[in-house]
Amino acid sequence: MRVTWDRYFMNLAVQAATRSTCPRKHVGAVIVRDKAVLATGYNGSIRGLPHCTDVGCLMENDHCVRTVHAEANAILQAARHGVRIEGADIYVTASPCWECFKLIANAGIKRVLFGEFYRDERIREYAREAGIELVHLGLEGESRV
């Protein structure tokens, strides 16, 4: 059976998550416009520094702060390569944290499709105010009630 475009891009985000180097949560992100992939990202350490899988997580307030989140890495990848992402969609295996949501909003991304909701309810209210569509797409094989 042929998958929908949304499922196809979420599957790519799931694949990107396999590159994650923080054992606490593997997250992948794919930025798309007009059915074309613009950038990808996964959560991993600061470029050139040790990964959590090598030296352990750096914990603050129950969060690992050694990693750069998948959404931020995808936005940064686009910036490094001069790719315009305004008006694009982002597919993320887990909904964005507050800090990543702010980056997504300021980058001009208009739709956030996520596999699982993760922690931060604030994004729902602010997405509405900012005109950003949030779509809980779910992950492949996930049963949603």
XYZ file of N, CA and C in Angstrom:
435
model
N 0.833 -1.178 0.000
C 0.000 0.000 0.000
C 0.887 1.255 0.000
N 0.526 2.199 -0.822
C 1.290 3.437 -0.931
C 0.921 4.366 0.226
N 1.921 4.893 0.919
C 1.666 5.775 2.056
C 1.354 7.186 1.574
N 0.678 7.952 2.426
C 0.401 9.363 2.124
C 1.702 10.146 2.197
N 1.673 11.373 1.666
C 2.855 12.239 1.758
C 3.208 12.504 3.219
N 2.197 12.780 4.047
C 2.476 13.041 5.462
C 3.157 11.843 6.116
N 2.668 10.637 5.851
C 3.280 9.434 6.441
C 4.679 9.233 5.898
N 4.877 9.494 4.615
C 6.200 9.355 4.000
C 7.217 10.252 4.708
N 6.854 11.520 4.891
C 7.797 12.445 5.527
C 7.986 12.131 7.002
N 6.925 11.666 7.685
C 7.102 11.250 9.086
C 8.012 10.031 9.153
N 7.891 9.128 8.211
C 8.791 7.970 8.180
C 10.243 8.416 8.007
N 10.463 9.461 7.211
C 11.822 9.997 7.066
C 12.312 10.585 8.391
N 11.419 11.248 9.126
C 11.792 11.788 10.438
C 12.155 10.653 11.400
N 11.390 9.575 11.348
C 11.697 8.398 12.179
C 13.077 7.861 11.813
N 13.383 7.817 10.520
C 14.701 7.352 10.085
C 15.804 8.301 10.567
N 15.565 9.614 10.492
C 16.552 10.589 10.975
C 16.826 10.381 12.458
N 15.798 10.014 13.207
C 15.959 9.790 14.653
C 16.936 8.663 14.962
N 17.161 7.765 14.015
C 18.102 6.661 14.262
C 19.539 7.162 14.368
N 19.790 8.425 13.983
C 21.118 9.031 14.116
C 21.321 9.715 15.463
N 20.266 9.824 16.265
C 20.345 10.519 17.558
C 21.407 9.895 18.448
N 22.076 10.765 19.224
C 23.143 10.280 20.092
C 22.846 10.494 21.568
N 21.628 10.890 21.906
C 21.226 10.995 23.310
C 20.300 9.817 23.617
N 20.695 8.944 24.530
C 19.877 7.764 24.807
C 18.554 8.075 25.508
N 18.386 9.270 26.026
C 17.144 9.609 26.738
C 15.954 9.683 25.794
N 16.153 10.193 24.586
C 15.062 10.283 23.613
C 15.666 10.459 22.228
N 15.318 9.580 21.321
C 15.767 9.694 19.937
C 14.690 10.452 19.173
N 15.066 11.609 18.627
C 14.116 12.461 17.913
C 14.700 12.813 16.551
N 13.823 12.785 15.541
C 14.216 13.178 14.193
C 13.276 14.240 13.668
N 13.773 15.065 12.742
C 12.975 16.136 12.151
C 13.296 16.255 10.662
N 12.264 16.572 9.895
C 12.419 16.788 8.458
C 11.614 18.036 8.091
N 12.273 18.980 7.422
C 11.596 20.200 6.962
C 11.290 20.018 5.479
N 10.023 20.296 5.120
C 9.522 19.999 3.782
C 8.727 21.185 3.249
N 8.883 21.454 1.954
C 7.995 22.400 1.272
C 7.741 21.854 -0.130
N 6.493 21.913 -0.562
C 6.107 21.457 -1.900
C 6.585 20.024 -2.173
N 6.418 19.170 -1.181
C 6.757 17.736 -1.287
C 8.245 17.491 -1.532
N 9.084 18.443 -1.140
C 10.530 18.291 -1.274
C 11.184 18.478 0.086
N 12.115 17.605 0.417
C 12.854 17.706 1.677
C 13.861 18.850 1.563
N 13.792 19.777 2.528
C 14.703 20.919 2.552
C 15.860 20.715 3.516
N 15.585 20.038 4.647
C 16.622 19.824 5.662
C 16.162 18.730 6.610
N 17.122 18.105 7.269
C 16.824 17.095 8.286
C 17.643 17.388 9.533
N 17.227 16.797 10.640
C 17.979 16.956 11.879
C 17.645 15.843 12.851
N 18.507 15.670 13.804
C 18.301 14.715 14.899
C 18.978 15.283 16.127
N 18.615 14.789 17.304
C 19.242 15.335 18.500
C 20.622 14.710 18.698
N 21.589 15.601 18.858
C 22.977 15.195 19.035
C 23.769 16.341 19.640
N 25.020 16.073 19.943
C 25.842 17.061 20.644
C 26.186 18.257 19.758
N 26.755 19.255 20.392
C 27.291 20.410 19.667
C 28.381 19.897 18.725
N 28.381 20.429 17.505
C 29.339 19.988 16.484
C 30.767 19.937 17.050
N 31.381 18.771 16.914
C 32.769 18.590 17.328
C 32.969 18.230 18.787
N 31.895 18.208 19.577
C 32.008 17.860 20.997
C 31.499 16.445 21.232
N 31.865 15.855 22.366
C 31.449 14.464 22.630
C 29.924 14.320 22.726
N 29.459 13.151 22.331
C 28.039 12.826 22.371
C 27.680 12.180 23.707
N 26.405 12.225 24.037
C 25.907 11.567 25.257
C 26.281 10.086 25.269
N 26.203 9.454 24.101
C 26.526 8.032 24.028
C 27.999 7.772 24.357
N 28.847 8.808 24.255
C 30.271 8.664 24.553
C 30.614 9.035 25.997
N 29.993 10.107 26.519
C 30.392 10.629 27.830
C 29.236 10.774 28.813
N 28.043 10.406 28.398
C 26.885 10.521 29.278
C 26.124 11.817 29.057
N 24.913 11.835 29.574
C 24.048 13.009 29.448
C 24.486 14.088 30.438
N 24.229 15.319 30.092
C 24.495 16.463 30.957
C 23.130 16.992 31.395
N 22.747 16.653 32.619
C 21.380 16.883 33.060
C 21.224 18.191 33.826
N 20.161 18.925 33.480
C 19.710 20.110 34.212
C 18.188 20.091 34.210
N 17.582 20.189 35.381
C 16.117 20.216 35.503
C 15.449 19.072 34.742
N 15.983 17.879 34.893
C 15.437 16.669 34.274
C 15.514 16.675 32.744
N 16.398 17.497 32.161
C 16.602 17.540 30.715
C 18.086 17.400 30.427
N 18.398 16.714 29.343
C 19.787 16.650 28.886
C 20.080 17.918 28.090
N 21.079 18.662 28.515
C 21.428 19.906 27.830
C 22.695 19.773 26.984
N 23.220 18.564 26.885
C 24.375 18.336 26.010
C 23.947 18.380 24.541
N 22.698 18.032 24.271
C 22.250 17.880 22.891
C 21.631 19.151 22.316
N 21.752 19.261 21.017
C 20.998 20.234 20.239
C 19.815 19.433 19.701
N 18.606 19.954 19.861
C 17.417 19.192 19.493
C 17.283 19.050 17.976
N 16.537 18.036 17.570
C 16.364 17.700 16.152
C 15.825 18.877 15.341
N 14.804 19.560 15.881
C 14.205 20.687 15.160
C 15.219 21.800 14.952
N 15.975 22.111 16.001
C 17.002 23.149 15.903
C 18.072 22.743 14.898
N 18.488 21.479 14.932
C 19.502 21.018 13.981
C 19.006 21.083 12.538
N 17.731 20.783 12.306
C 17.183 20.875 10.951
C 17.167 22.339 10.478
N 16.739 23.241 11.356
C 16.725 24.669 11.019
C 18.147 25.161 10.761
N 19.090 24.726 11.588
C 20.490 25.114 11.407
C 21.071 24.554 10.118
N 20.716 23.322 9.778
C 21.203 22.725 8.528
C 20.723 23.548 7.337
N 19.460 23.957 7.363
C 18.935 24.791 6.283
C 19.717 26.112 6.206
N 19.946 26.729 7.358
C 20.677 27.998 7.388
C 22.102 27.835 6.864
N 22.788 26.785 7.278
C 24.170 26.550 6.835
C 24.271 26.395 5.319
N 23.202 25.867 4.717
C 23.214 25.615 3.272
C 22.421 26.653 2.480
N 21.969 27.711 3.153
C 21.267 28.787 2.472
C 19.905 28.384 1.925
N 19.220 27.491 2.632
C 17.913 27.013 2.178
C 16.818 27.771 2.917
N 15.951 28.412 2.170
C 14.837 29.176 2.750
C 13.753 28.210 3.210
N 13.339 28.326 4.486
C 12.340 27.402 5.029
C 11.032 28.096 5.416
N 10.933 29.389 5.169
C 9.697 30.098 5.482
C 8.533 29.472 4.717
N 7.428 29.242 5.418
C 6.244 28.643 4.809
C 6.285 27.136 4.715
N 7.344 26.512 5.223
C 7.508 25.058 5.138
C 6.752 24.350 6.259
N 6.745 23.031 6.176
C 6.231 22.148 7.228
C 7.425 21.487 7.892
N 7.266 21.116 9.157
C 8.285 20.317 9.827
C 7.623 19.077 10.403
N 8.216 17.934 10.121
C 7.771 16.646 10.640
C 8.749 16.257 11.737
N 8.220 15.981 12.927
C 9.066 15.686 14.077
C 8.501 14.462 14.786
N 9.372 13.564 15.203
C 8.890 12.352 15.860
C 8.254 12.637 17.214
N 8.647 13.722 17.856
C 8.039 14.155 19.128
C 7.758 15.652 19.014
N 6.651 16.092 19.598
C 6.303 17.512 19.501
C 7.422 18.368 20.086
N 7.580 19.580 19.586
C 8.702 20.426 20.006
C 8.601 20.888 21.463
N 9.754 21.027 22.075
C 9.828 21.678 23.381
C 9.563 23.168 23.155
N 9.458 23.907 24.228
C 9.172 25.339 24.131
C 10.251 26.081 23.338
N 11.513 25.801 23.613
C 12.612 26.501 22.931
C 12.601 26.200 21.432
N 12.382 24.948 21.070
C 12.338 24.601 19.644
C 11.103 25.180 18.979
N 9.989 25.217 19.709
C 8.783 25.819 19.137
C 9.050 27.283 18.772
N 9.748 28.010 19.628
C 10.052 29.414 19.338
C 10.916 29.534 18.082
N 11.876 28.642 17.906
C 12.709 28.653 16.700
C 11.866 28.372 15.457
N 10.981 27.383 15.560
C 10.101 27.017 14.451
C 9.237 28.209 14.058
N 8.638 28.859 15.047
C 7.767 30.004 14.781
C 8.541 31.135 14.118
N 9.702 31.463 14.637
C 10.472 32.575 14.083
C 11.105 32.247 12.735
N 11.251 30.965 12.431
C 11.764 30.563 11.115
C 10.683 30.664 10.051
N 9.419 30.858 10.472
C 8.328 30.996 9.509
C 7.710 29.679 9.091
N 7.999 28.611 9.821
C 7.388 27.314 9.522
C 5.912 27.401 9.888
N 5.052 26.906 9.016
C 3.610 27.097 9.174
C 2.860 25.873 9.684
N 3.480 24.695 9.618
C 2.783 23.492 10.063
C 3.776 22.561 10.745
N 3.404 22.072 11.936
C 4.227 21.140 12.699
C 3.449 19.833 12.808
N 3.987 18.785 12.219
C 3.372 17.464 12.296
C 4.249 16.619 13.197
N 3.663 16.022 14.222
C 4.476 15.291 15.188
C 3.925 13.892 15.414
N 4.835 13.011 15.800
C 4.470 11.621 16.019
C 3.864 11.372 17.380
N 4.436 11.966 18.393
C 3.912 11.823 19.756
C 3.973 13.173 20.451
N 2.996 13.431 21.321
C 3.045 14.679 22.074
C 4.031 14.508 23.214
N 4.913 15.495 23.393
C 5.981 15.395 24.381
C 6.025 16.646 25.257
N 5.476 16.541 26.402
C 5.641 17.446 27.540
C 4.980 18.810 27.520
N 5.223 19.667 26.541
C 4.943 21.090 26.725
C 3.612 21.532 26.120
N 2.617 21.718 26.967
C 1.285 22.137 26.521
C 1.256 23.576 26.005
N 2.233 24.411 26.401
C 2.252 25.810 25.960
C 2.219 25.945 24.455
N 2.823 24.988 23.767
C 2.911 25.140 22.311
C 1.530 25.163 21.660
N 0.542 24.507 22.271
C -0.802 24.492 21.685
C -1.384 25.910 21.625
N -1.342 26.615 22.735
C -1.889 27.977 22.798
C -1.128 28.929 21.882
N 0.196 28.888 21.953
C 0.993 29.825 21.167
C 0.957 29.499 19.675
N 0.820 28.243 19.322
C 0.675 27.878 17.912
C -0.596 28.495 17.352
N -1.679 28.410 18.118
C -2.950 29.026 17.687
C -2.762 30.520 17.459
N -2.142 31.185 18.427
C -1.935 32.631 18.320
C -1.034 33.006 17.150
N -0.050 32.164 16.867
C 0.913 32.461 15.800
C 0.448 31.969 14.428
N -0.690 31.279 14.393
C -1.183 30.771 13.116
C -0.408 29.578 12.598
N 0.162 28.804 13.511
C 0.901 27.599 13.147
C 0.004 26.398 13.413
N -0.164 25.564 12.411
C -1.001 24.384 12.557
C -0.209 23.262 13.221
N -0.759 22.692 14.287
C -0.171 21.521 14.943
C -0.986 20.304 14.547
N -0.306 19.263 14.075
C -0.987 18.044 13.640
C -0.356 16.860 14.342
N -1.171 16.156 15.149
C -0.698 14.932 15.796
C -0.900 13.794 14.809
N 0.145 13.484 14.070
C 0.066 12.485 13.027
C 0.219 11.068 13.583
N 0.928 10.943 14.685
C 1.199 9.614 15.229
C 2.395 8.985 14.512
N 2.868 7.896 15.093
C 3.983 7.164 14.506
C 3.450 5.915 13.828
N 4.170 5.418 12.845
C 3.775 4.224 12.107
C 3.486 3.077 13.056
N 2.348 2.450 12.874
C 1.989 1.308 13.694
C 1.410 1.668 15.045
N 1.374 2.964 15.378
C 0.844 3.400 16.680
C -0.678 3.339 16.637
N -1.275 2.769 17.667
C -2.732 2.791 17.720
C -3.139 4.000 18.554
N -3.984 4.831 17.970
C -4.424 6.050 18.649
C -5.882 5.901 19.028
N -6.172 6.238 20.264
C -7.537 6.134 20.752
C -8.174 7.509 20.805
